[in-house]
Amino acid sequence: MLTSGAMATEITPAVRTELAPTGKLRIGLNHGNFLLVTPGSSATEPRGVASDLGRELARRVGAPVEFIKFESAGKLGDSVRTGVWDVAFLGAEPQRAAEIAFTAAYLEIPSTYIVPAGSPIRSVDEVDREGVRIAVTEQSAYGLYLVPTVKRAKLVLTKTGEGAVQAFVNDKLEALAGLRPGLLTEVQKLPGARVLDGQFTAVQQAVGTAKNREAAAQYLRGFVEDVKAAGLVAEAIARNGVQGVSVAPAARA
């Protein structure tokens, strides 16, 4: 259990009503991101950095927690329209900000590429060029970043991360985009393949709520800054043995 004496902001009736309108704090989690939710976790009792912080949030709000499982970031983000969750842990991307009020990041995950054996590509900057095809999971945070920024290469969009790996291998693509920690695992299965140094972006993992829940959004912003400053995010990372991520810096005043 995470513990901290510092409260982010006051729990007013408006905050509690917006965060837990059903009496429970319903938290949406992306089980497709193994850095945030430990693989093999059950839907009702997930383990990982995101669920640890979610339980701390519920403790402070004084409401029982209910975790809602999603298989991808895209499905989690899109479901804000259905009202099935009150709070979500997912990447803060401009394309989602029209419907979701995000906090500053609590965690940063570098994103880069795998290139196949014998590839002439040596750096991240060399990937966006004519003739290069990049396998990428659509609606992932790094995919949402690449869609508007890649100018010369071709993006091969897949529904899942596994699909992106399969497309990279089966179609002999020139690059596979992903989160560095995951790519470091995948590259071990691909003889001669390399993970490129550097990053094309750092995915900002944040906490969000529906755009019209202004009191909840303000509280969540304070909550995230508090758990970073109190060392609770770092503790959750260490406790769950997550490699290749870092605590996001404090938000600018």
Coordinates of N, CA and C in Angstrom, one line a residue:
M1 N 0.8 -1.2 0.0 CA 0.0 0.0 0.0 C 0.9 1.2 0.0
L2 N 0.5 2.2 -0.9 CA 1.3 3.4 -0.9 C 0.8 4.3 0.3
T3 N 1.7 5.0 0.9 CA 1.2 5.9 1.9 C 1.9 7.3 1.8
S4 N 1.2 8.3 2.1 CA 1.8 9.7 2.2 C 0.8 10.5 3.0
G5 N 1.4 11.3 3.8 CA 0.6 12.2 4.7 C 0.1 13.4 3.9
A6 N 0.8 13.8 2.8 CA 0.4 15.0 2.1 C -0.8 14.8 1.3
M7 N -1.8 15.6 1.3 CA -2.9 15.6 0.5 C -2.7 16.5 -0.7
A8 N -3.1 16.1 -1.9 CA -2.9 16.9 -3.1 C -3.7 18.2 -3.0
T9 N -5.0 18.0 -2.9 CA -6.0 19.1 -2.7 C -7.1 18.6 -1.8
E10 N -7.9 19.5 -1.4 CA -9.0 19.1 -0.6 C -10.1 18.3 -1.3
I11 N -10.6 17.2 -0.6 CA -11.6 16.4 -1.2 C -13.0 17.1 -0.9
T12 N -13.4 17.9 -1.8 CA -14.7 18.6 -1.6 C -15.9 17.7 -2.1
P13 N -17.1 18.0 -1.7 CA -18.2 17.2 -2.2 C -18.3 17.1 -3.8
A14 N -17.9 18.2 -4.4 CA -17.9 18.2 -5.9 C -16.8 17.3 -6.4
V15 N -15.7 17.3 -5.8 CA -14.6 16.3 -6.3 C -15.0 14.9 -6.1
R16 N -15.6 14.6 -4.9 CA -16.0 13.2 -4.7 C -17.1 12.8 -5.6
T17 N -18.0 13.7 -5.9 CA -19.1 13.3 -6.8 C -18.7 13.1 -8.2
E18 N -17.7 13.9 -8.6 CA -17.2 13.7 -10.0 C -16.3 12.6 -10.2
L19 N -15.5 12.2 -9.1 CA -14.6 11.1 -9.2 C -15.3 9.8 -9.0
A20 N -16.3 9.8 -8.2 CA -17.0 8.5 -7.9 C -18.5 8.7 -7.9
P21 N -19.1 9.0 -9.0 CA -20.5 9.3 -9.1 C -21.4 8.1 -8.8
T22 N -20.9 6.9 -8.9 CA -21.6 5.7 -8.6 C -21.4 5.2 -7.2
G23 N -20.5 5.9 -6.5 CA -20.1 5.4 -5.2 C -18.8 4.6 -5.2
K24 N -18.4 4.2 -6.4 CA -17.1 3.6 -6.6 C -16.2 4.4 -7.4
L25 N -14.9 4.4 -7.2 CA -14.0 5.0 -8.1 C -13.6 4.0 -9.2
R26 N -14.2 4.2 -10.4 CA -14.0 3.3 -11.5 C -12.8 3.7 -12.3
I27 N -11.7 2.9 -12.3 CA -10.5 3.3 -13.0 C -10.2 2.4 -14.2
G28 N -10.0 3.0 -15.3 CA -9.7 2.3 -16.6 C -8.2 2.1 -16.7
L29 N -7.9 0.9 -17.0 CA -6.5 0.5 -17.2 C -6.2 -0.2 -18.5
N30 N -5.1 0.1 -19.1 CA -4.7 -0.5 -20.4 C -3.8 -1.7 -20.1
H31 N -4.4 -2.9 -20.1 CA -3.7 -4.1 -19.8 C -2.7 -4.5 -21.0
G32 N -2.8 -3.8 -22.1 CA -1.9 -4.0 -23.2 C -0.5 -3.4 -23.0
N33 N -0.4 -2.5 -22.0 CA 0.9 -1.9 -21.6 C 1.5 -2.6 -20.4
F34 N 2.5 -3.5 -20.7 CA 3.0 -4.3 -19.6 C 3.8 -3.4 -18.6
L35 N 4.2 -2.2 -19.0 CA 4.9 -1.4 -18.1 C 4.1 -0.8 -17.0
L36 N 2.8 -0.7 -17.3 CA 1.8 -0.1 -16.3 C 1.0 -1.1 -15.6
V37 N 0.7 -2.2 -16.3 CA -0.1 -3.3 -15.7 C 0.7 -4.6 -15.9
T38 N 1.0 -5.3 -14.8 CA 1.8 -6.5 -14.9 C 1.1 -7.6 -15.7
P39 N 1.7 -8.2 -16.7 CA 1.1 -9.2 -17.5 C 0.6 -10.4 -16.7
G40 N -0.6 -10.9 -17.0 CA -1.2 -12.0 -16.2 C -2.0 -11.5 -15.0
S41 N -2.0 -10.2 -14.8 CA -2.9 -9.6 -13.7 C -4.4 -9.9 -14.0
S42 N -5.1 -10.1 -13.0 CA -6.6 -10.3 -13.2 C -7.2 -8.9 -13.5
A43 N -8.4 -8.9 -14.1 CA -9.1 -7.7 -14.4 C -9.5 -7.0 -13.1
T44 N -9.9 -7.7 -12.1 CA -10.4 -7.1 -10.9 C -9.3 -6.8 -9.9
E45 N -8.2 -7.5 -9.9 CA -7.1 -7.2 -9.0 C -5.8 -7.1 -9.7
P46 N -5.7 -6.1 -10.6 CA -4.5 -5.9 -11.4 C -3.3 -5.5 -10.5
R47 N -2.1 -5.8 -11.0 CA -0.9 -5.4 -10.4 C -0.1 -4.5 -11.3
G48 N 0.7 -3.6 -10.8 CA 1.5 -2.7 -11.6 C 1.5 -1.3 -11.1
V49 N 2.3 -0.5 -11.8 CA 2.4 0.9 -11.3 C 1.1 1.6 -11.4
A50 N 0.3 1.5 -12.5 CA -0.9 2.2 -12.6 C -1.9 1.8 -11.5
S51 N -2.1 0.5 -11.3 CA -3.0 0.0 -10.3 C -2.6 0.4 -8.9
D52 N -1.3 0.4 -8.6 CA -0.8 0.9 -7.3 C -1.2 2.4 -7.1
L53 N -1.0 3.2 -8.1 CA -1.4 4.6 -7.9 C -2.9 4.8 -7.9
G54 N -3.6 3.9 -8.6 CA -5.1 3.9 -8.6 C -5.6 3.6 -7.2
R55 N -5.0 2.7 -6.5 CA -5.5 2.3 -5.2 C -5.2 3.5 -4.2
E56 N -4.0 4.1 -4.4 CA -3.7 5.3 -3.5 C -4.7 6.4 -3.8
L57 N -5.1 6.6 -5.0 CA -6.1 7.6 -5.3 C -7.4 7.3 -4.6
A58 N -7.9 6.0 -4.7 CA -9.1 5.6 -4.1 C -9.1 5.8 -2.6
R59 N -7.9 5.5 -2.0 CA -7.7 5.6 -0.6 C -7.9 7.1 -0.1
R60 N -7.4 8.0 -0.9 CA -7.5 9.4 -0.6 C -8.9 9.9 -0.8
V61 N -9.6 9.4 -1.8 CA -10.9 9.9 -2.1 C -11.9 9.3 -1.1
G62 N -11.5 8.1 -0.6 CA -12.4 7.5 0.4 C -13.5 6.7 -0.2
A63 N -13.2 6.1 -1.4 CA -14.2 5.3 -2.1 C -13.6 4.0 -2.5
P64 N -14.4 2.9 -2.6 CA -13.9 1.6 -3.0 C -13.5 1.7 -4.5
V65 N -12.5 1.0 -4.9 CA -12.0 1.1 -6.3 C -12.6 -0.1 -7.1
E66 N -12.9 0.2 -8.4 CA -13.3 -0.8 -9.3 C -12.4 -0.6 -10.6
F67 N -11.6 -1.6 -11.0 CA -10.8 -1.5 -12.1 C -11.5 -2.0 -13.4
I68 N -11.4 -1.2 -14.5 CA -12.1 -1.6 -15.7 C -10.9 -1.9 -16.7
K69 N -11.0 -3.2 -17.3 CA -9.9 -3.6 -18.1 C -10.1 -3.3 -19.6
F70 N -9.1 -2.8 -20.2 CA -9.1 -2.5 -21.7 C -7.8 -3.2 -22.3
E71 N -7.9 -3.6 -23.5 CA -6.8 -4.3 -24.2 C -5.9 -3.4 -24.9
S72 N -6.2 -2.2 -25.1 CA -5.4 -1.2 -25.8 C -5.6 0.2 -25.3
A73 N -4.7 1.1 -25.6 CA -4.8 2.5 -25.2 C -6.0 3.1 -26.0
G74 N -6.1 2.7 -27.3 CA -7.1 3.2 -28.1 C -8.5 3.0 -27.6
K75 N -8.8 1.7 -27.2 CA -10.1 1.3 -26.6 C -10.3 2.1 -25.3
L76 N -9.3 2.2 -24.5 CA -9.5 2.9 -23.2 C -9.8 4.4 -23.5
G77 N -9.1 5.0 -24.4 CA -9.4 6.4 -24.7 C -10.7 6.7 -25.3
D78 N -11.1 5.8 -26.3 CA -12.4 6.0 -26.9 C -13.6 5.8 -26.0
S79 N -13.4 5.0 -25.0 CA -14.5 4.6 -24.1 C -14.9 5.8 -23.2
V80 N -14.1 6.9 -23.2 CA -14.5 8.0 -22.4 C -16.0 8.5 -22.7
R81 N -16.3 8.2 -24.0 CA -17.7 8.7 -24.4 C -18.8 7.8 -23.8
T82 N -18.5 6.7 -23.3 CA -19.5 5.8 -22.8 C -19.7 6.0 -21.3
G83 N -18.8 6.6 -20.6 CA -18.9 6.9 -19.2 C -18.7 5.6 -18.3
V84 N -17.9 4.6 -18.8 CA -17.8 3.4 -18.1 C -16.7 3.5 -17.0
W85 N -15.8 4.5 -17.2 CA -14.8 4.8 -16.1 C -14.8 6.2 -15.7
D86 N -14.3 6.5 -14.5 CA -14.2 7.8 -14.0 C -12.8 8.4 -14.1
V87 N -11.8 7.6 -14.0 CA -10.4 8.0 -14.1 C -9.7 7.0 -15.0
A88 N -8.8 7.4 -15.8 CA -8.0 6.5 -16.7 C -6.5 6.8 -16.6
F89 N -5.7 5.8 -16.6 CA -4.3 5.9 -16.7 C -3.9 5.6 -18.1
L90 N -3.4 6.6 -18.9 CA -3.1 6.4 -20.3 C -2.2 7.6 -20.8
G91 N -1.6 7.4 -22.0 CA -0.8 8.4 -22.5 C -1.5 9.7 -22.8
A92 N -1.0 10.8 -22.5 CA -1.6 12.1 -22.7 C -1.2 12.6 -24.1
E93 N -2.1 12.5 -25.1 CA -1.8 12.9 -26.5 C -2.8 14.0 -26.9
P94 N -2.4 14.9 -27.7 CA -3.3 16.0 -28.2 C -4.6 15.5 -28.8
Q95 N -4.5 14.3 -29.5 CA -5.7 13.8 -30.1 C -6.8 13.3 -29.1
R96 N -6.3 13.0 -27.9 CA -7.3 12.6 -26.9 C -7.8 13.8 -26.0
A97 N -7.0 14.9 -26.0 CA -7.3 16.0 -25.1 C -8.6 16.7 -25.4
A98 N -9.2 16.5 -26.6 CA -10.5 17.1 -26.9 C -11.6 16.6 -26.0
E99 N -11.4 15.3 -25.5 CA -12.5 14.7 -24.7 C -12.0 14.3 -23.3
I100 N -10.7 14.3 -23.1 CA -10.2 13.9 -21.8 C -9.3 15.0 -21.2
A101 N -9.6 15.4 -19.9 CA -8.7 16.3 -19.2 C -7.6 15.6 -18.6
F102 N -6.4 15.9 -19.0 CA -5.2 15.1 -18.5 C -4.5 15.9 -17.4
T103 N -3.8 15.2 -16.6 CA -2.8 15.7 -15.6 C -1.5 15.9 -16.4
A104 N -0.5 16.5 -15.7 CA 0.8 16.4 -16.2 C 1.2 14.9 -16.1
A105 N 2.3 14.5 -16.8 CA 2.8 13.1 -16.8 C 3.3 12.7 -15.4
Y106 N 3.0 11.5 -15.0 CA 3.6 10.9 -13.8 C 4.8 10.0 -14.2
L107 N 4.8 9.6 -15.4 CA 5.8 8.6 -15.9 C 6.2 8.9 -17.3
E108 N 7.4 8.7 -17.7 CA 7.8 8.9 -19.1 C 8.5 7.6 -19.6
I109 N 8.1 7.2 -20.9 CA 8.6 6.0 -21.5 C 9.2 6.4 -22.8
P110 N 10.5 6.2 -23.1 CA 11.0 6.5 -24.4 C 10.5 5.6 -25.5
S111 N 10.4 6.1 -26.7 CA 9.9 5.3 -27.8 C 11.0 5.4 -28.9
T112 N 11.2 4.3 -29.5 CA 12.3 4.2 -30.6 C 11.9 3.1 -31.6
Y113 N 12.8 2.6 -32.3 CA 12.6 1.6 -33.4 C 13.5 0.4 -33.3
I114 N 13.0 -0.7 -33.8 CA 13.9 -1.8 -34.1 C 14.1 -1.8 -35.6
V115 N 15.3 -2.1 -36.1 CA 15.5 -2.3 -37.5 C 16.1 -3.7 -37.7
P116 N 15.9 -4.3 -38.9 CA 16.3 -5.7 -39.1 C 17.8 -5.8 -39.3
A117 N 18.2 -7.1 -39.3 CA 19.6 -7.4 -39.5 C 20.0 -6.8 -40.9
G118 N 21.2 -6.2 -40.9 CA 21.7 -5.7 -42.2 C 21.2 -4.3 -42.5
S119 N 20.3 -3.7 -41.7 CA 19.8 -2.4 -42.1 C 20.8 -1.3 -42.1
P120 N 20.8 -0.5 -43.1 CA 21.7 0.7 -43.2 C 21.3 1.8 -42.2
I121 N 20.1 1.7 -41.6 CA 19.7 2.8 -40.7 C 20.4 2.7 -39.4
R122 N 21.0 3.8 -39.0 CA 21.9 3.8 -37.8 C 21.3 4.7 -36.7
S123 N 20.4 5.6 -37.0 CA 19.8 6.5 -36.0 C 18.4 6.7 -36.2
V124 N 17.7 7.2 -35.1 CA 16.3 7.5 -35.2 C 16.0 8.5 -36.3
D125 N 16.8 9.5 -36.5 CA 16.6 10.5 -37.5 C 16.6 10.0 -38.9
E126 N 17.2 8.8 -39.1 CA 17.3 8.3 -40.5 C 16.1 7.4 -40.9
V127 N 15.1 7.2 -40.0 CA 14.0 6.3 -40.3 C 13.0 7.0 -41.2
D128 N 12.7 8.3 -41.0 CA 11.7 8.9 -41.8 C 12.3 9.3 -43.2
R129 N 12.3 8.4 -44.1 CA 12.8 8.7 -45.4 C 12.1 7.8 -46.4
E130 N 12.2 8.1 -47.7 CA 11.5 7.4 -48.7 C 11.9 5.9 -48.7
G131 N 10.9 5.0 -49.0 CA 11.2 3.6 -49.0 C 11.2 2.9 -47.7
V132 N 11.1 3.6 -46.6 CA 11.0 3.0 -45.3 C 9.6 2.7 -44.9
R133 N 9.3 1.5 -44.5 CA 7.9 1.2 -43.9 C 8.1 0.9 -42.5
I134 N 7.2 1.5 -41.7 CA 7.3 1.4 -40.2 C 6.1 0.7 -39.7
A135 N 6.2 -0.4 -39.0 CA 5.1 -1.1 -38.3 C 4.8 -0.3 -37.0
V136 N 3.6 0.0 -36.8 CA 3.2 0.7 -35.6 C 1.8 0.4 -35.2
T137 N 1.6 0.3 -33.9 CA 0.2 0.0 -33.3 C -0.6 1.3 -33.4
E138 N -1.7 1.2 -34.1 CA -2.6 2.4 -34.2 C -3.2 2.7 -32.9
Q139 N -3.4 4.0 -32.6 CA -4.0 4.5 -31.4 C -3.2 4.3 -30.2
S140 N -1.9 3.8 -30.3 CA -1.0 3.8 -29.2 C -0.5 5.3 -29.1
A141 N 0.0 5.6 -27.9 CA 0.5 7.0 -27.7 C 1.6 7.4 -28.7
Y142 N 2.5 6.4 -28.9 CA 3.6 6.7 -29.9 C 3.1 6.7 -31.3
G143 N 2.1 5.9 -31.6 CA 1.5 5.9 -32.9 C 0.8 7.2 -33.2
L144 N 0.1 7.7 -32.2 CA -0.6 9.0 -32.4 C 0.4 10.1 -32.6
Y145 N 1.6 10.0 -32.1 CA 2.7 10.9 -32.3 C 3.2 10.8 -33.7
L146 N 3.4 9.6 -34.2 CA 4.0 9.4 -35.5 C 3.1 9.8 -36.7
V147 N 1.8 9.6 -36.5 CA 0.9 9.8 -37.7 C 1.1 11.2 -38.3
P148 N 1.1 12.3 -37.5 CA 1.3 13.6 -38.0 C 2.7 14.0 -38.3
T149 N 3.7 13.3 -37.7 CA 5.1 13.7 -37.8 C 5.9 13.0 -38.9
V150 N 5.5 11.8 -39.2 CA 6.3 11.1 -40.2 C 5.9 11.7 -41.6
K151 N 6.9 12.1 -42.4 CA 6.6 12.8 -43.6 C 6.9 12.0 -44.9
R152 N 8.0 11.2 -44.8 CA 8.5 10.5 -46.0 C 8.3 9.0 -45.9
A153 N 8.5 8.4 -44.8 CA 8.3 7.0 -44.6 C 6.8 6.6 -44.6
K154 N 6.5 5.3 -44.7 CA 5.1 4.9 -44.8 C 4.8 4.1 -43.5
L155 N 3.7 4.5 -42.8 CA 3.3 3.8 -41.6 C 2.4 2.7 -41.9
V156 N 2.7 1.5 -41.4 CA 1.9 0.3 -41.5 C 1.2 0.1 -40.2
L157 N -0.1 0.5 -40.1 CA -0.8 0.5 -38.9 C -1.4 -0.9 -38.6
T158 N -1.3 -1.3 -37.3 CA -1.9 -2.6 -36.9 C -2.8 -2.4 -35.7
K159 N -3.6 -3.3 -35.4 CA -4.6 -3.2 -34.3 C -3.9 -3.4 -33.0
T160 N -2.9 -4.3 -32.9 CA -2.2 -4.6 -31.7 C -0.7 -4.6 -31.8
G161 N 0.0 -4.6 -30.7 CA 1.4 -4.6 -30.7 C 2.0 -5.9 -31.3
E162 N 1.3 -7.0 -31.0 CA 1.7 -8.3 -31.6 C 1.5 -8.2 -33.1
G163 N 0.5 -7.6 -33.5 CA 0.3 -7.5 -35.0 C 1.4 -6.6 -35.6
A164 N 1.9 -5.6 -34.9 CA 3.0 -4.8 -35.5 C 4.2 -5.6 -35.6
V165 N 4.5 -6.5 -34.6 CA 5.7 -7.3 -34.7 C 5.6 -8.3 -35.8
Q166 N 4.4 -8.9 -36.0 CA 4.2 -9.9 -37.1 C 4.3 -9.2 -38.4
A167 N 3.8 -8.0 -38.6 CA 3.9 -7.3 -39.9 C 5.4 -7.0 -40.1
F168 N 6.1 -6.5 -39.1 CA 7.5 -6.2 -39.3 C 8.3 -7.5 -39.8
V169 N 8.0 -8.6 -39.2 CA 8.7 -9.8 -39.5 C 8.2 -10.4 -40.9
N170 N 6.9 -10.6 -41.0 CA 6.4 -11.3 -42.1 C 6.5 -10.5 -43.4
D171 N 6.3 -9.2 -43.3 CA 6.4 -8.3 -44.5 C 7.8 -7.7 -44.7
K172 N 8.7 -8.1 -43.9 CA 10.1 -7.6 -44.0 C 10.2 -6.1 -44.1
L173 N 9.5 -5.5 -43.1 CA 9.5 -4.0 -43.1 C 10.8 -3.5 -42.6
E174 N 11.0 -2.2 -42.8 CA 12.3 -1.6 -42.5 C 12.4 -1.1 -41.0
A175 N 11.3 -1.0 -40.3 CA 11.4 -0.5 -38.9 C 10.1 -0.9 -38.2
L176 N 10.3 -1.1 -36.9 CA 9.2 -1.4 -36.0 C 9.2 -0.4 -34.9
A177 N 8.2 0.4 -34.7 CA 8.1 1.4 -33.7 C 7.5 0.8 -32.4
G178 N 8.0 1.3 -31.2 CA 7.5 0.9 -30.0 C 8.1 1.5 -28.8
L179 N 7.7 1.1 -27.6 CA 8.3 1.6 -26.4 C 9.6 0.9 -26.2
R180 N 10.6 1.6 -25.8 CA 12.0 1.0 -25.7 C 12.0 -0.2 -24.8
P181 N 11.4 -0.2 -23.6 CA 11.4 -1.4 -22.8 C 10.9 -2.7 -23.5
G182 N 9.8 -2.5 -24.2 CA 9.2 -3.6 -24.9 C 10.1 -4.1 -26.1
L183 N 10.6 -3.1 -26.8 CA 11.5 -3.4 -28.0 C 12.7 -4.2 -27.5
L184 N 13.3 -3.9 -26.3 CA 14.4 -4.6 -25.9 C 14.1 -6.0 -25.6
T185 N 12.9 -6.4 -25.3 CA 12.5 -7.8 -25.2 C 12.3 -8.4 -26.6
E186 N 11.6 -7.7 -27.4 CA 11.3 -8.2 -28.8 C 12.6 -8.5 -29.6
V187 N 13.6 -7.6 -29.5 CA 14.8 -7.7 -30.3 C 15.5 -9.0 -30.0
Q188 N 15.4 -9.6 -28.8 CA 16.1 -10.8 -28.5 C 15.5 -12.0 -29.3
K189 N 14.3 -11.8 -29.9 CA 13.7 -12.9 -30.7 C 14.0 -12.8 -32.1
L190 N 14.7 -11.7 -32.5 CA 14.9 -11.4 -33.9 C 16.4 -11.3 -34.2
P191 N 17.0 -12.4 -34.7 CA 18.4 -12.5 -34.9 C 19.0 -11.3 -35.8
G192 N 20.0 -10.7 -35.3 CA 20.6 -9.6 -36.0 C 19.9 -8.3 -35.9
A193 N 18.7 -8.2 -35.5 CA 18.0 -6.9 -35.4 C 18.6 -6.0 -34.3
R194 N 18.4 -4.7 -34.4 CA 18.9 -3.8 -33.5 C 17.9 -2.8 -33.0
V195 N 18.0 -2.4 -31.7 CA 17.2 -1.3 -31.2 C 18.0 0.0 -31.4
L196 N 17.4 1.0 -32.0 CA 18.1 2.2 -32.3 C 18.3 3.0 -31.0
D197 N 19.5 3.6 -30.8 CA 19.7 4.5 -29.7 C 18.9 5.8 -29.9
G198 N 18.6 6.4 -28.7 CA 17.9 7.7 -28.8 C 16.4 7.4 -28.8
Q199 N 15.6 8.4 -29.1 CA 14.1 8.2 -29.0 C 13.5 9.2 -30.0
F200 N 12.3 8.9 -30.6 CA 11.6 9.8 -31.4 C 10.6 10.6 -30.6
T201 N 10.2 10.1 -29.4 CA 9.4 10.8 -28.5 C 9.5 10.1 -27.1
A202 N 9.0 10.7 -26.1 CA 8.9 10.1 -24.8 C 7.4 10.1 -24.5
V203 N 6.8 8.9 -24.4 CA 5.3 8.9 -24.1 C 5.1 9.4 -22.7
Q204 N 4.2 10.3 -22.6 CA 3.8 10.9 -21.3 C 2.6 10.2 -20.7
Q205 N 2.9 9.3 -19.7 CA 1.8 8.6 -19.1 C 1.2 9.5 -18.0
A206 N -0.1 9.7 -18.1 CA -0.8 10.6 -17.3 C -2.1 10.0 -16.7
V207 N -2.8 10.8 -16.0 CA -4.1 10.4 -15.5 C -5.2 11.3 -16.1
G208 N -6.3 10.8 -16.5 CA -7.3 11.6 -17.1 C -8.7 11.3 -16.6
T209 N -9.6 12.3 -16.9 CA -11.0 12.1 -16.6 C -11.8 12.9 -17.7
A210 N -13.0 12.6 -17.7 CA -13.9 13.3 -18.8 C -13.7 14.8 -18.7
K211 N -13.7 15.4 -19.9 CA -13.4 16.8 -20.0 C -14.4 17.7 -19.1
N212 N -15.6 17.3 -19.0 CA -16.6 18.1 -18.3 C -16.5 18.0 -16.7
R213 N -15.6 17.2 -16.2 CA -15.5 17.0 -14.8 C -14.3 17.9 -14.3
E214 N -14.6 19.2 -14.2 CA -13.6 20.1 -13.9 C -13.0 20.0 -12.5
A215 N -13.9 19.8 -11.5 CA -13.4 19.6 -10.1 C -12.5 18.4 -10.0
A216 N -12.9 17.3 -10.6 CA -12.1 16.1 -10.6 C -10.8 16.3 -11.3
A217 N -10.8 17.0 -12.4 CA -9.5 17.2 -13.2 C -8.5 18.0 -12.3
Q218 N -9.0 19.0 -11.7 CA -8.2 19.9 -10.8 C -7.6 19.0 -9.7
Y219 N -8.4 18.2 -9.1 CA -7.9 17.4 -8.0 C -6.8 16.4 -8.5
L220 N -7.1 15.8 -9.6 CA -6.1 14.8 -10.2 C -4.8 15.4 -10.5
R221 N -4.8 16.7 -11.0 CA -3.6 17.4 -11.3 C -2.7 17.5 -10.0
G222 N -3.4 17.9 -8.9 CA -2.7 18.0 -7.7 C -2.2 16.6 -7.1
F223 N -3.0 15.6 -7.3 CA -2.7 14.3 -6.9 C -1.4 13.8 -7.6
V224 N -1.3 14.0 -8.9 CA -0.1 13.5 -9.6 C 1.1 14.2 -9.1
E225 N 1.0 15.5 -9.0 CA 2.2 16.3 -8.5 C 2.6 15.8 -7.1
D226 N 1.7 15.5 -6.3 CA 2.0 15.1 -4.9 C 2.6 13.7 -4.9
V227 N 2.1 12.7 -5.7 CA 2.7 11.4 -5.6 C 4.1 11.4 -6.2
K228 N 4.3 12.3 -7.2 CA 5.7 12.4 -7.7 C 6.6 12.9 -6.7
A229 N 6.2 14.0 -6.1 CA 7.1 14.7 -5.1 C 7.3 13.8 -3.8
A230 N 6.3 13.1 -3.5 CA 6.4 12.2 -2.2 C 7.2 10.9 -2.5
G231 N 7.6 10.7 -3.7 CA 8.4 9.5 -4.1 C 7.5 8.2 -4.3
L232 N 6.2 8.4 -4.3 CA 5.3 7.2 -4.5 C 5.4 6.6 -5.9
V233 N 5.6 7.4 -6.9 CA 5.7 6.9 -8.2 C 7.0 6.1 -8.3
A234 N 8.1 6.6 -7.8 CA 9.4 5.9 -7.8 C 9.3 4.6 -7.1
E235 N 8.5 4.6 -5.9 CA 8.4 3.4 -5.2 C 7.6 2.4 -6.0
A236 N 6.5 2.8 -6.7 CA 5.7 1.9 -7.4 C 6.5 1.3 -8.6
I237 N 7.4 2.1 -9.2 CA 8.2 1.6 -10.3 C 9.2 0.5 -9.7
A238 N 9.8 0.8 -8.6 CA 10.7 -0.2 -8.0 C 10.0 -1.4 -7.5
R239 N 8.9 -1.3 -6.9 CA 8.2 -2.4 -6.4 C 7.7 -3.4 -7.4
N240 N 7.4 -2.9 -8.6 CA 6.9 -3.7 -9.7 C 8.0 -4.1 -10.7
G241 N 9.3 -3.7 -10.4 CA 10.4 -4.1 -11.2 C 10.4 -3.7 -12.6
V242 N 9.8 -2.5 -12.8 CA 9.7 -2.0 -14.2 C 11.0 -1.3 -14.6
Q243 N 11.5 -1.7 -15.8 CA 12.8 -1.2 -16.3 C 12.5 -0.3 -17.5
G244 N 13.4 0.7 -17.6 CA 13.4 1.6 -18.8 C 12.4 2.7 -18.8
V245 N 11.9 3.0 -17.6 CA 11.0 4.2 -17.5 C 11.5 5.1 -16.4
S246 N 11.0 6.3 -16.4 CA 11.5 7.3 -15.4 C 10.3 8.1 -14.8
V247 N 10.4 8.6 -13.6 CA 9.4 9.5 -13.1 C 9.5 10.8 -13.8
A248 N 8.3 11.3 -14.2 CA 8.3 12.5 -15.0 C 8.6 13.7 -14.1
P249 N 9.2 14.7 -14.6 CA 9.6 15.9 -13.8 C 8.3 16.6 -13.3
A250 N 8.5 17.4 -12.3 CA 7.3 18.2 -11.8 C 6.8 19.1 -12.8
A251 N 5.5 19.3 -12.8 CA 4.9 20.2 -13.8 C 5.3 21.6 -13.5
R252 N 5.4 22.4 -14.6 CA 5.8 23.8 -14.4 C 4.7 24.6 -13.8
A253 N 5.0 25.5 -12.9 CA 3.9 26.3 -12.3 C 3.3 27.2 -13.3

